[in-house]
Amino acid sequence: MNKRDTNILKTQTIYFLAATLIMIIFNLFLENQKAVIQILVLFITINIMTFTYYKYLRKKISNIEVKTGEIGGETEERYFGQFNNLFLSLSKKLVEQRNYIEEKNNLIKKHNTLNTKLNKLTKIKDSILAISHLIMETKNIDEILNAILNKAVEIIDHADKGSFLVLKNEKSFEFVASIGYNHEKLKLIKIPYNETFFKYHDISDLNSPYMVNDISKFNKANMKKENYQILVEANGVNIKTTMSSAIIINNDIYGILNVDSYKEDAFNDEDLKMIEYFKEQIQLLIKNRILIEEKLYYSQHDGLTGLYSRHFFKNELIKMKEMVNKEQSNFSLVLFDLNDFKKINDKYGHDIGDKGLKVFSEILSSSFRDTDILGRYGGDEFIAGIYNLNNDVIEERLMLMNEELEETPIYIDENNSFILSFSYGIATYPDSASNIDELFNKADQRMYEQKKKFHKESNNCI
């Protein structure tokens, strides 16, 4: 091989190494570039190498023909056959390398997608955990709902604002939390069920979130004029897209979670899946919160009358005693016993008796103040802790209670009814007793004396 041939081969080697280096650079540093760019580079590389090698072969063939006198066709066939084999081998390797890079890019793309989803799910998990702690720590349900809404708007891409409505008294939805609105204005709006998009769907259709485009047009067409005007004032008509999700507790609609965007078609199917997952967790949290509240309520209140239970009443009475000791004031303990109530239960049954207990508890509750504590002591016995009120005033209120009971007959059927009455005993702390137990004994003794007097004056109160 002469010097010229050696230089050509050196040049060819340099081109090949350059092409290899380009492939290495793309493989190491540009894995995330689009496959079309990689294919273009490969194509250019193949063409450069092909053109260079072709020139080399033409010169090589010419030299051989001059020196040996061989026929051009035979020489070209032999050398270009070698060239074709080399070209096909190189092309195959380059295509394999391109496919490898493309496959790797697809894997990276899938990894990035999964990583994005994982990050979102992690955010949701952290949000649910934070809300769970809040549910355990606070009694204010509106504060919890506001935290839920904040997390939902934070998690969903392109979410600019949002609102949380709760169905009150099974009649209308009211705004209890919002982001990006004038909340004081929103609180003035009461939206009947038939003014929401729910009116077009059965509850079985509401388990999945809905995408509502151009919600402002829907609101303008369906809301009352006064409600829509308030919505305008609350900065609520510049929304282009809404994801609306019904919060369903025990197969009843509890409320609506709305996530809003200023952009048209702002949300996609992935966002719907995210909000659906979020909604399911929120439903579980709210359901658990309601169960906790119910358990707490029934641990403190009598299930029939709604008054404090005996045990909880005593705890509240101790707090009242500590308060009056600090203030150097007083409180009175009143024990009530319904007259001849056992005869009512025996004659008419416990359902009628329970009806009478409810009527008495309602009249008792309406006769005293929020600062007073009222309880069902057991059976037909009731109890009241009256804060810093003169006994003469208490007596007047008890007389009014008896008068109201006389005007409120308990109906057994259309033709039969009875009137409730009660005996009572009053004792005042610290005047009548120095401690709670002594106070109970004094009040019970005075109630018993009045009970005996009642039996002497009347044979039957029915």
Tab-separated table of C-alpha atoms in Angstrom:
chain	number	residue	atom	x	y	z
A	1	MET	CA	0.000	0.000	0.000
A	2	ASN	CA	1.492	3.338	-1.034
A	3	LYS	CA	1.559	6.519	1.037
A	4	ARG	CA	-1.535	7.953	-0.641
A	5	ASP	CA	-3.573	4.867	0.194
A	6	THR	CA	-2.336	5.002	3.750
A	7	ASN	CA	-3.491	8.638	4.102
A	8	ILE	CA	-6.891	7.752	2.647
A	9	LEU	CA	-7.247	4.924	5.146
A	10	LYS	CA	-6.177	7.258	7.955
A	11	THR	CA	-8.785	9.766	6.807
A	12	GLN	CA	-11.383	7.014	6.632
A	13	THR	CA	-10.471	5.864	10.146
A	14	ILE	CA	-10.804	9.402	11.477
A	15	TYR	CA	-14.298	9.702	9.914
A	16	PHE	CA	-15.308	6.400	11.444
A	17	LEU	CA	-13.970	7.381	14.882
A	18	ALA	CA	-15.758	10.741	14.592
A	19	ALA	CA	-19.019	8.984	13.787
A	20	THR	CA	-18.502	6.635	16.719
A	21	LEU	CA	-17.757	9.601	19.005
A	22	ILE	CA	-20.971	11.330	17.872
A	23	MET	CA	-22.934	8.211	18.745
A	24	ILE	CA	-21.262	8.008	22.175
A	25	ILE	CA	-22.075	11.680	22.876
A	26	PHE	CA	-25.723	11.165	21.959
A	27	ASN	CA	-25.856	8.012	24.023
A	28	LEU	CA	-24.353	9.569	27.139
A	29	PHE	CA	-25.533	13.159	27.128
A	30	LEU	CA	-28.488	13.506	24.806
A	31	GLU	CA	-30.587	10.495	25.792
A	32	ASN	CA	-33.643	12.613	26.234
A	33	GLN	CA	-33.506	14.200	22.756
A	34	LYS	CA	-36.088	13.195	20.225
A	35	ALA	CA	-35.378	10.124	18.124
A	36	VAL	CA	-35.740	12.080	14.890
A	37	ILE	CA	-32.641	14.152	15.725
A	38	GLN	CA	-30.661	10.991	16.446
A	39	ILE	CA	-31.805	9.403	13.178
A	40	LEU	CA	-30.768	12.552	11.290
A	41	VAL	CA	-27.273	12.443	12.808
A	42	LEU	CA	-26.954	8.754	11.968
A	43	PHE	CA	-28.056	9.435	8.398
A	44	ILE	CA	-25.503	12.214	7.957
A	45	THR	CA	-22.770	10.043	9.463
A	46	ILE	CA	-23.529	7.131	7.123
A	47	ASN	CA	-23.542	9.425	4.104
A	48	ILE	CA	-20.208	11.025	4.993
A	49	MET	CA	-18.580	7.657	5.515
A	50	THR	CA	-20.154	6.222	2.350
A	51	PHE	CA	-19.051	9.164	0.218
A	52	THR	CA	-15.494	9.086	1.573
A	53	TYR	CA	-15.119	5.356	1.210
A	54	TYR	CA	-16.611	5.492	-2.281
A	55	LYS	CA	-13.979	8.031	-3.380
A	56	TYR	CA	-11.270	5.852	-1.888
A	57	LEU	CA	-12.519	2.789	-3.801
A	58	ARG	CA	-12.698	4.669	-7.087
A	59	LYS	CA	-9.062	5.716	-6.742
A	60	LYS	CA	-8.049	2.239	-5.647
A	61	ILE	CA	-9.794	0.645	-8.632
A	62	SER	CA	-8.202	3.119	-11.086
A	63	ASN	CA	-4.698	2.372	-9.750
A	64	ILE	CA	-5.274	-1.374	-9.969
A	65	GLU	CA	-6.567	-1.131	-13.516
A	66	VAL	CA	-3.530	0.897	-14.590
A	67	LYS	CA	-1.034	-1.489	-12.984
A	68	THR	CA	-2.638	-4.848	-13.837
A	69	GLY	CA	-4.688	-4.115	-16.954
A	70	GLU	CA	-7.763	-5.769	-15.352
A	71	ILE	CA	-11.214	-5.243	-16.881
A	72	GLY	CA	-13.004	-2.429	-15.004
A	73	GLY	CA	-16.229	-4.355	-14.508
A	74	GLU	CA	-14.543	-7.280	-12.779
A	75	THR	CA	-12.526	-5.023	-10.532
A	76	GLU	CA	-15.511	-2.870	-9.605
A	77	GLU	CA	-17.629	-5.924	-8.918
A	78	ARG	CA	-14.984	-7.376	-6.596
A	79	TYR	CA	-14.228	-4.154	-4.693
A	80	PHE	CA	-17.715	-2.704	-4.661
A	81	GLY	CA	-19.009	-6.079	-3.432
A	82	GLN	CA	-16.697	-5.654	-0.455
A	83	PHE	CA	-17.889	-2.052	-0.128
A	84	ASN	CA	-21.555	-3.110	-0.137
A	85	ASN	CA	-20.917	-5.721	2.533
A	86	LEU	CA	-19.111	-3.160	4.673
A	87	PHE	CA	-21.820	-0.570	4.049
A	88	LEU	CA	-24.623	-2.990	4.976
A	89	SER	CA	-22.783	-4.094	8.103
A	90	LEU	CA	-22.179	-0.501	9.153
A	91	SER	CA	-25.757	0.487	8.384
A	92	LYS	CA	-27.040	-2.465	10.416
A	93	LYS	CA	-24.904	-1.485	13.392
A	94	LEU	CA	-26.020	2.117	13.148
A	95	VAL	CA	-29.700	1.112	12.941
A	96	GLU	CA	-29.226	-1.158	15.942
A	97	GLN	CA	-27.643	1.723	17.795
A	98	ARG	CA	-30.521	4.018	16.781
A	99	ASN	CA	-33.094	1.450	17.990
A	100	TYR	CA	-31.199	1.050	21.225
A	101	ILE	CA	-31.194	4.809	21.811
A	102	GLU	CA	-34.876	5.094	20.888
A	103	GLU	CA	-35.785	2.256	23.246
A	104	LYS	CA	-33.757	3.852	25.992
A	105	ASN	CA	-35.456	7.195	25.403
A	106	ASN	CA	-38.870	5.523	25.618
A	107	LEU	CA	-37.874	3.936	28.904
A	108	ILE	CA	-36.696	7.307	30.198
A	109	LYS	CA	-39.965	8.890	29.076
A	110	LYS	CA	-41.979	6.195	30.853
A	111	HIS	CA	-39.805	6.583	33.920
A	112	ASN	CA	-40.351	10.348	33.934
A	113	THR	CA	-44.120	9.857	33.537
A	114	LEU	CA	-44.224	7.333	36.372
A	115	ASN	CA	-42.035	9.602	38.471
A	116	THR	CA	-44.432	12.527	37.879
A	117	LYS	CA	-47.396	10.356	38.881
A	118	LEU	CA	-45.522	9.125	41.942
A	119	ASN	CA	-44.715	12.691	42.983
A	120	LYS	CA	-48.392	13.641	42.633
A	121	LEU	CA	-49.508	10.604	44.612
A	122	THR	CA	-46.929	11.444	47.270
A	123	LYS	CA	-48.338	14.973	47.462
A	124	ILE	CA	-51.844	13.561	47.828
A	125	LYS	CA	-50.682	11.141	50.510
A	126	ASP	CA	-48.952	13.945	52.425
A	127	SER	CA	-52.068	16.107	52.042
A	128	ILE	CA	-54.347	13.344	53.321
A	129	LEU	CA	-52.017	12.765	56.266
A	130	ALA	CA	-51.984	16.482	57.124
A	131	ILE	CA	-55.781	16.663	56.882
A	132	SER	CA	-56.109	13.506	59.022
A	133	HIS	CA	-54.109	15.184	61.774
A	134	LEU	CA	-56.240	18.315	61.431
A	135	ILE	CA	-59.431	16.243	61.719
A	136	MET	CA	-58.195	14.773	64.986
A	137	GLU	CA	-57.037	18.116	66.376
A	138	THR	CA	-59.852	20.537	65.499
A	139	LYS	CA	-63.601	20.518	66.039
A	140	ASN	CA	-64.271	23.128	63.350
A	141	ILE	CA	-65.447	21.212	60.281
A	142	ASP	CA	-65.281	24.332	58.071
A	143	GLU	CA	-61.587	24.701	58.895
A	144	ILE	CA	-61.041	21.088	57.820
A	145	LEU	CA	-62.932	21.616	54.552
A	146	ASN	CA	-60.865	24.732	53.839
A	147	ALA	CA	-57.674	22.712	54.316
A	148	ILE	CA	-59.022	20.019	51.970
A	149	LEU	CA	-59.744	22.628	49.296
A	150	ASN	CA	-56.286	24.201	49.607
A	151	LYS	CA	-54.622	20.833	49.112
A	152	ALA	CA	-56.800	19.993	46.088
A	153	VAL	CA	-55.949	23.282	44.323
A	154	GLU	CA	-52.275	22.823	45.200
A	155	ILE	CA	-52.092	19.300	43.740
A	156	ILE	CA	-54.012	19.695	40.465
A	157	ASP	CA	-52.038	21.244	37.585
A	158	HIS	CA	-53.480	24.471	36.112
A	159	ALA	CA	-55.874	24.860	39.082
A	160	ASP	CA	-56.251	28.568	39.901
A	161	LYS	CA	-59.091	28.594	42.411
A	162	GLY	CA	-61.726	26.398	43.983
A	163	SER	CA	-64.688	26.109	46.305
A	164	PHE	CA	-66.324	23.664	48.701
A	165	LEU	CA	-70.109	23.621	49.104
A	166	VAL	CA	-72.058	21.650	51.706
A	167	LEU	CA	-75.691	20.584	51.403
A	168	LYS	CA	-77.543	22.147	54.342
A	169	ASN	CA	-80.794	20.651	55.634
A	170	GLU	CA	-81.129	18.673	52.376
A	171	LYS	CA	-82.357	21.875	50.690
A	172	SER	CA	-79.540	23.999	49.294
A	173	PHE	CA	-75.787	24.146	48.914
A	174	GLU	CA	-73.815	26.776	50.812
A	175	PHE	CA	-70.178	27.818	50.357
A	176	VAL	CA	-68.134	26.891	53.421
A	177	ALA	CA	-64.654	27.293	51.891
A	178	SER	CA	-63.124	28.966	48.834
A	179	ILE	CA	-59.828	30.009	47.251
A	180	GLY	CA	-59.533	32.894	44.798
A	181	TYR	CA	-63.020	34.254	45.525
A	182	ASN	CA	-64.525	36.876	47.802
A	183	HIS	CA	-65.654	34.373	50.407
A	184	GLU	CA	-67.804	36.828	52.368
A	185	LYS	CA	-69.864	37.326	49.198
A	186	LEU	CA	-70.026	33.622	48.421
A	187	LYS	CA	-71.435	32.883	51.890
A	188	LEU	CA	-74.538	34.876	50.937
A	189	ILE	CA	-75.380	32.429	48.147
A	190	LYS	CA	-77.700	29.484	48.745
A	191	ILE	CA	-77.909	27.252	45.669
A	192	PRO	CA	-80.921	24.907	45.421
A	193	TYR	CA	-80.130	21.406	44.263
A	194	ASN	CA	-81.885	21.963	40.919
A	195	GLU	CA	-79.555	24.901	40.108
A	196	THR	CA	-76.507	22.608	40.051
A	197	PHE	CA	-75.454	20.237	37.269
A	198	PHE	CA	-76.447	17.385	39.628
A	199	LYS	CA	-80.048	17.813	38.513
A	200	TYR	CA	-79.163	16.047	35.256
A	201	HIS	CA	-77.754	12.977	37.006
A	202	ASP	CA	-78.775	10.238	39.414
A	203	ILE	CA	-76.642	9.819	42.517
A	204	SER	CA	-75.254	6.602	41.011
A	205	ASP	CA	-73.748	8.723	38.206
A	206	LEU	CA	-71.984	11.081	40.601
A	207	ASN	CA	-69.295	8.733	41.893
A	208	SER	CA	-66.849	10.066	39.287
A	209	PRO	CA	-65.801	13.731	38.907
A	210	TYR	CA	-67.182	15.792	36.029
A	211	MET	CA	-65.390	18.168	33.689
A	212	VAL	CA	-67.519	21.254	33.079
A	213	ASN	CA	-66.389	23.632	30.339
A	214	ASP	CA	-67.546	27.259	30.381
A	215	ILE	CA	-69.177	26.900	33.788
A	216	SER	CA	-70.054	30.619	33.783
A	217	LYS	CA	-72.583	30.077	30.969
A	218	PHE	CA	-74.127	27.199	32.910
A	219	ASN	CA	-74.367	29.301	36.085
A	220	LYS	CA	-75.916	32.237	34.237
A	221	ALA	CA	-78.522	29.975	32.628
A	222	ASN	CA	-79.427	28.030	35.781
A	223	MET	CA	-78.857	30.242	38.824
A	224	LYS	CA	-81.307	32.784	40.174
A	225	LYS	CA	-80.462	36.329	39.073
A	226	GLU	CA	-79.699	37.486	42.614
A	227	ASN	CA	-77.380	34.519	43.204
A	228	TYR	CA	-75.597	35.042	39.885
A	229	GLN	CA	-75.114	38.743	40.640
A	230	ILE	CA	-73.480	37.860	43.969
A	231	LEU	CA	-71.278	35.379	42.105
A	232	VAL	CA	-70.183	38.201	39.774
A	233	GLU	CA	-69.294	40.362	42.779
A	234	ALA	CA	-67.402	37.440	44.326
A	235	ASN	CA	-65.084	37.174	41.258
A	236	GLY	CA	-66.750	33.955	40.191
A	237	VAL	CA	-67.519	34.363	36.472
A	238	ASN	CA	-64.027	34.335	34.932
A	239	ILE	CA	-63.684	30.545	35.056
A	240	LYS	CA	-63.190	28.583	31.842
A	241	THR	CA	-62.942	25.015	33.150
A	242	THR	CA	-64.165	23.315	36.313
A	243	MET	CA	-63.660	19.859	37.738
A	244	SER	CA	-66.664	19.215	39.944
A	245	SER	CA	-66.836	16.242	42.261
A	246	ALA	CA	-69.739	15.214	44.477
A	247	ILE	CA	-68.744	14.215	48.013
A	248	ILE	CA	-71.003	11.290	48.904
A	249	ILE	CA	-71.316	10.019	52.477
A	250	ASN	CA	-73.450	6.955	53.243
A	251	ASN	CA	-75.011	7.152	49.767
A	252	ASP	CA	-76.158	10.750	50.337
A	253	ILE	CA	-74.672	13.891	48.812
A	254	TYR	CA	-72.692	15.738	51.480
A	255	GLY	CA	-71.213	18.487	49.335
A	256	ILE	CA	-69.371	19.537	46.171
A	257	LEU	CA	-65.635	19.966	45.657
A	258	ASN	CA	-64.876	22.337	42.744
A	259	VAL	CA	-61.428	22.962	41.258
A	260	ASP	CA	-61.387	25.808	38.718
A	261	SER	CA	-59.051	27.166	36.037
A	262	TYR	CA	-58.885	30.338	33.962
A	263	LYS	CA	-57.818	28.248	30.936
A	264	GLU	CA	-60.060	26.447	28.463
A	265	ASP	CA	-59.749	22.649	28.547
A	266	ALA	CA	-57.282	23.068	31.399
A	267	PHE	CA	-57.669	19.587	32.832
A	268	ASN	CA	-57.123	16.139	31.342
A	269	ASP	CA	-58.062	12.567	32.179
A	270	GLU	CA	-55.041	12.289	34.453
A	271	ASP	CA	-56.305	15.261	36.479
A	272	LEU	CA	-59.734	13.626	36.745
A	273	LYS	CA	-58.112	10.468	38.090
A	274	MET	CA	-56.144	12.511	40.604
A	275	ILE	CA	-59.186	14.408	41.857
A	276	GLU	CA	-61.159	11.147	42.021
A	277	TYR	CA	-58.490	9.552	44.200
A	278	PHE	CA	-58.412	12.693	46.325
A	279	LYS	CA	-62.223	12.717	46.602
A	280	GLU	CA	-62.318	9.073	47.738
A	281	GLN	CA	-59.829	9.773	50.507
A	282	ILE	CA	-61.718	12.917	51.543
A	283	GLN	CA	-65.011	10.997	51.680
A	284	LEU	CA	-63.385	8.469	53.986
A	285	LEU	CA	-61.951	11.211	56.196
A	286	ILE	CA	-65.248	13.095	56.459
A	287	LYS	CA	-67.118	9.853	57.149
A	288	ASN	CA	-64.685	9.036	59.945
A	289	ARG	CA	-65.017	12.581	61.274
A	290	ILE	CA	-68.817	12.250	61.352
A	291	LEU	CA	-68.510	8.906	63.172
A	292	ILE	CA	-66.137	10.469	65.712
A	293	GLU	CA	-68.551	13.371	66.248
A	294	GLU	CA	-71.486	10.968	66.661
A	295	LYS	CA	-69.596	8.858	69.172
A	296	LEU	CA	-68.476	11.970	71.035
A	297	TYR	CA	-72.012	13.366	70.999
A	298	TYR	CA	-73.611	10.181	72.319
A	299	SER	CA	-70.917	9.825	74.961
A	300	GLN	CA	-71.969	13.257	76.264
A	301	HIS	CA	-75.681	13.393	75.464
A	302	ASP	CA	-78.797	11.357	76.084
A	303	GLY	CA	-79.813	9.718	72.814
A	304	LEU	CA	-83.549	10.344	73.263
A	305	THR	CA	-83.724	13.929	74.530
A	306	GLY	CA	-80.394	15.424	73.372
A	307	LEU	CA	-79.693	16.717	76.901
A	308	TYR	CA	-76.405	15.985	78.667
A	309	SER	CA	-75.951	12.452	79.981
A	310	ARG	CA	-75.709	11.947	83.746
A	311	HIS	CA	-71.942	11.387	83.745
A	312	PHE	CA	-71.123	14.314	81.456
A	313	PHE	CA	-73.502	16.593	83.369
A	314	LYS	CA	-71.553	15.949	86.581
A	315	ASN	CA	-68.292	16.869	84.825
A	316	GLU	CA	-69.830	20.126	83.586
A	317	LEU	CA	-71.216	20.836	87.059
A	318	ILE	CA	-67.719	20.500	88.544
A	319	LYS	CA	-66.483	23.065	85.971
A	320	MET	CA	-69.341	25.385	86.951
A	321	LYS	CA	-68.422	25.024	90.628
A	322	GLU	CA	-64.780	25.952	89.892
A	323	MET	CA	-65.931	28.967	87.872
A	324	VAL	CA	-68.230	30.350	90.596
A	325	ASN	CA	-65.482	29.829	93.209
A	326	LYS	CA	-63.196	32.083	91.128
A	327	GLU	CA	-65.945	34.635	90.515
A	328	GLN	CA	-67.363	34.376	94.047
A	329	SER	CA	-70.833	33.927	92.568
A	330	ASN	CA	-73.249	30.983	92.844
A	331	PHE	CA	-75.216	28.359	90.955
A	332	SER	CA	-78.355	26.387	91.708
A	333	LEU	CA	-78.994	22.694	91.174
A	334	VAL	CA	-82.554	21.727	90.195
A	335	LEU	CA	-83.770	18.089	90.195
A	336	PHE	CA	-86.966	17.267	88.233
A	337	ASP	CA	-89.171	14.193	88.492
A	338	LEU	CA	-92.156	13.670	86.171
A	339	ASN	CA	-95.273	12.870	88.186
A	340	ASP	CA	-96.777	9.387	87.773
A	341	PHE	CA	-94.688	8.717	84.698
A	342	LYS	CA	-94.497	4.978	85.463
A	343	LYS	CA	-98.291	4.764	85.139
A	344	ILE	CA	-98.087	6.450	81.711
A	345	ASN	CA	-95.524	3.911	80.495
A	346	ASP	CA	-97.498	0.980	81.921
A	347	LYS	CA	-100.801	2.140	80.450
A	348	TYR	CA	-99.772	3.521	77.037
A	349	GLY	CA	-96.397	1.918	76.361
A	350	HIS	CA	-92.834	3.197	76.182
A	351	ASP	CA	-93.218	4.781	72.748
A	352	ILE	CA	-95.839	7.184	74.137
A	353	GLY	CA	-93.689	7.624	77.241
A	354	ASP	CA	-90.681	8.560	75.073
A	355	LYS	CA	-92.867	11.077	73.257
A	356	GLY	CA	-93.645	12.689	76.628
A	357	LEU	CA	-89.949	12.768	77.610
A	358	LYS	CA	-89.081	14.582	74.374
A	359	VAL	CA	-91.810	17.188	74.924
A	360	PHE	CA	-90.604	17.833	78.479
A	361	SER	CA	-86.948	18.135	77.406
A	362	GLU	CA	-87.863	20.659	74.672
A	363	ILE	CA	-89.799	22.836	77.135
A	364	LEU	CA	-86.976	22.550	79.678
A	365	SER	CA	-84.382	23.608	77.069
A	366	SER	CA	-86.412	26.626	75.964
A	367	SER	CA	-86.901	27.791	79.594
A	368	PHE	CA	-83.226	28.359	80.448
A	369	ARG	CA	-80.110	30.030	79.024
A	370	ASP	CA	-77.089	28.837	77.049
A	371	THR	CA	-74.930	29.400	80.132
A	372	ASP	CA	-77.036	26.855	82.065
A	373	ILE	CA	-76.451	23.096	81.797
A	374	LEU	CA	-79.306	20.611	81.402
A	375	GLY	CA	-79.281	16.827	81.608
A	376	ARG	CA	-81.337	13.662	81.831
A	377	TYR	CA	-80.481	12.121	85.187
A	378	GLY	CA	-82.143	8.792	84.422
A	379	GLY	CA	-85.626	7.456	83.497
A	380	ASP	CA	-88.097	10.280	84.133
A	381	GLU	CA	-85.639	12.378	86.177
A	382	PHE	CA	-83.987	15.510	84.782
A	383	ILE	CA	-81.410	17.911	86.189
A	384	ALA	CA	-80.312	21.524	85.645
A	385	GLY	CA	-77.337	23.619	86.725
A	386	ILE	CA	-78.487	27.263	86.744
A	387	TYR	CA	-75.656	29.788	86.754
A	388	ASN	CA	-75.875	32.860	89.019
A	389	LEU	CA	-79.658	33.240	89.005
A	390	ASN	CA	-81.851	34.175	91.958
A	391	ASN	CA	-83.995	31.276	93.221
A	392	ASP	CA	-87.162	33.384	92.962
A	393	VAL	CA	-86.479	33.832	89.241
A	394	ILE	CA	-85.876	30.087	88.896
A	395	GLU	CA	-89.216	29.385	90.656
A	396	GLU	CA	-90.974	31.708	88.205
A	397	ARG	CA	-89.465	29.873	85.248
A	398	LEU	CA	-90.505	26.509	86.681
A	399	MET	CA	-94.090	27.778	87.083
A	400	LEU	CA	-94.074	28.887	83.446
A	401	MET	CA	-92.817	25.427	82.468
A	402	ASN	CA	-95.772	23.778	84.218
A	403	GLU	CA	-98.163	26.180	82.513
A	404	GLU	CA	-96.644	25.363	79.107
A	405	LEU	CA	-96.948	21.632	79.813
A	406	GLU	CA	-100.642	22.091	80.621
A	407	GLU	CA	-101.054	23.745	77.207
A	408	THR	CA	-99.133	20.955	75.445
A	409	PRO	CA	-101.120	17.723	75.655
A	410	ILE	CA	-99.400	14.487	74.639
A	411	TYR	CA	-101.659	12.722	72.158
A	412	ILE	CA	-102.078	8.959	72.317
A	413	ASP	CA	-104.435	8.999	69.354
A	414	GLU	CA	-106.936	11.471	67.860
A	415	ASN	CA	-109.278	11.240	70.847
A	416	ASN	CA	-107.001	10.574	73.825
A	417	SER	CA	-104.195	12.603	75.400
A	418	PHE	CA	-102.572	13.335	78.758
A	419	ILE	CA	-100.829	16.261	80.448
A	420	LEU	CA	-97.377	16.024	82.016
A	421	SER	CA	-96.440	17.663	85.304
A	422	PHE	CA	-93.338	17.519	87.469
A	423	SER	CA	-92.020	17.896	90.993
A	424	TYR	CA	-88.696	19.578	91.676
A	425	GLY	CA	-86.124	20.436	94.323
A	426	ILE	CA	-83.675	23.377	94.341
A	427	ALA	CA	-80.377	23.711	96.230
A	428	THR	CA	-77.831	26.530	95.792
A	429	TYR	CA	-74.054	26.422	96.030
A	430	PRO	CA	-72.418	27.634	98.231
A	431	ASP	CA	-75.410	28.756	100.333
A	432	SER	CA	-77.156	25.369	100.696
A	433	ALA	CA	-74.109	23.076	100.521
A	434	SER	CA	-70.323	23.159	100.513
A	435	ASN	CA	-69.773	20.423	97.892
A	436	ILE	CA	-71.472	18.728	94.927
A	437	ASP	CA	-72.626	15.567	96.747
A	438	GLU	CA	-74.220	17.547	99.523
A	439	LEU	CA	-75.878	19.786	96.943
A	440	PHE	CA	-77.423	16.736	95.215
A	441	ASN	CA	-78.716	15.391	98.518
A	442	LYS	CA	-80.343	18.714	99.425
A	443	ALA	CA	-82.057	19.080	96.049
A	444	ASP	CA	-83.208	15.425	96.099
A	445	GLN	CA	-84.653	15.804	99.558
A	446	ARG	CA	-86.629	18.923	98.596
A	447	MET	CA	-87.902	17.237	95.413
A	448	TYR	CA	-89.075	14.229	97.459
A	449	GLU	CA	-90.979	16.529	99.822
A	450	GLN	CA	-92.738	18.187	96.884
A	451	LYS	CA	-93.491	14.772	95.410
A	452	LYS	CA	-95.283	13.714	98.589
A	453	LYS	CA	-97.263	16.931	98.531
A	454	PHE	CA	-98.299	16.251	94.917
A	455	HIS	CA	-99.605	12.778	95.781
A	456	LYS	CA	-101.652	14.165	98.623
A	457	GLU	CA	-103.291	16.774	96.403
A	458	SER	CA	-103.944	14.562	93.415
A	459	ASN	CA	-104.712	10.902	92.920
A	460	ASN	CA	-103.833	10.880	89.235
A	461	CYS	CA	-102.378	13.492	86.887
A	462	ILE	CA	-103.621	11.763	83.715
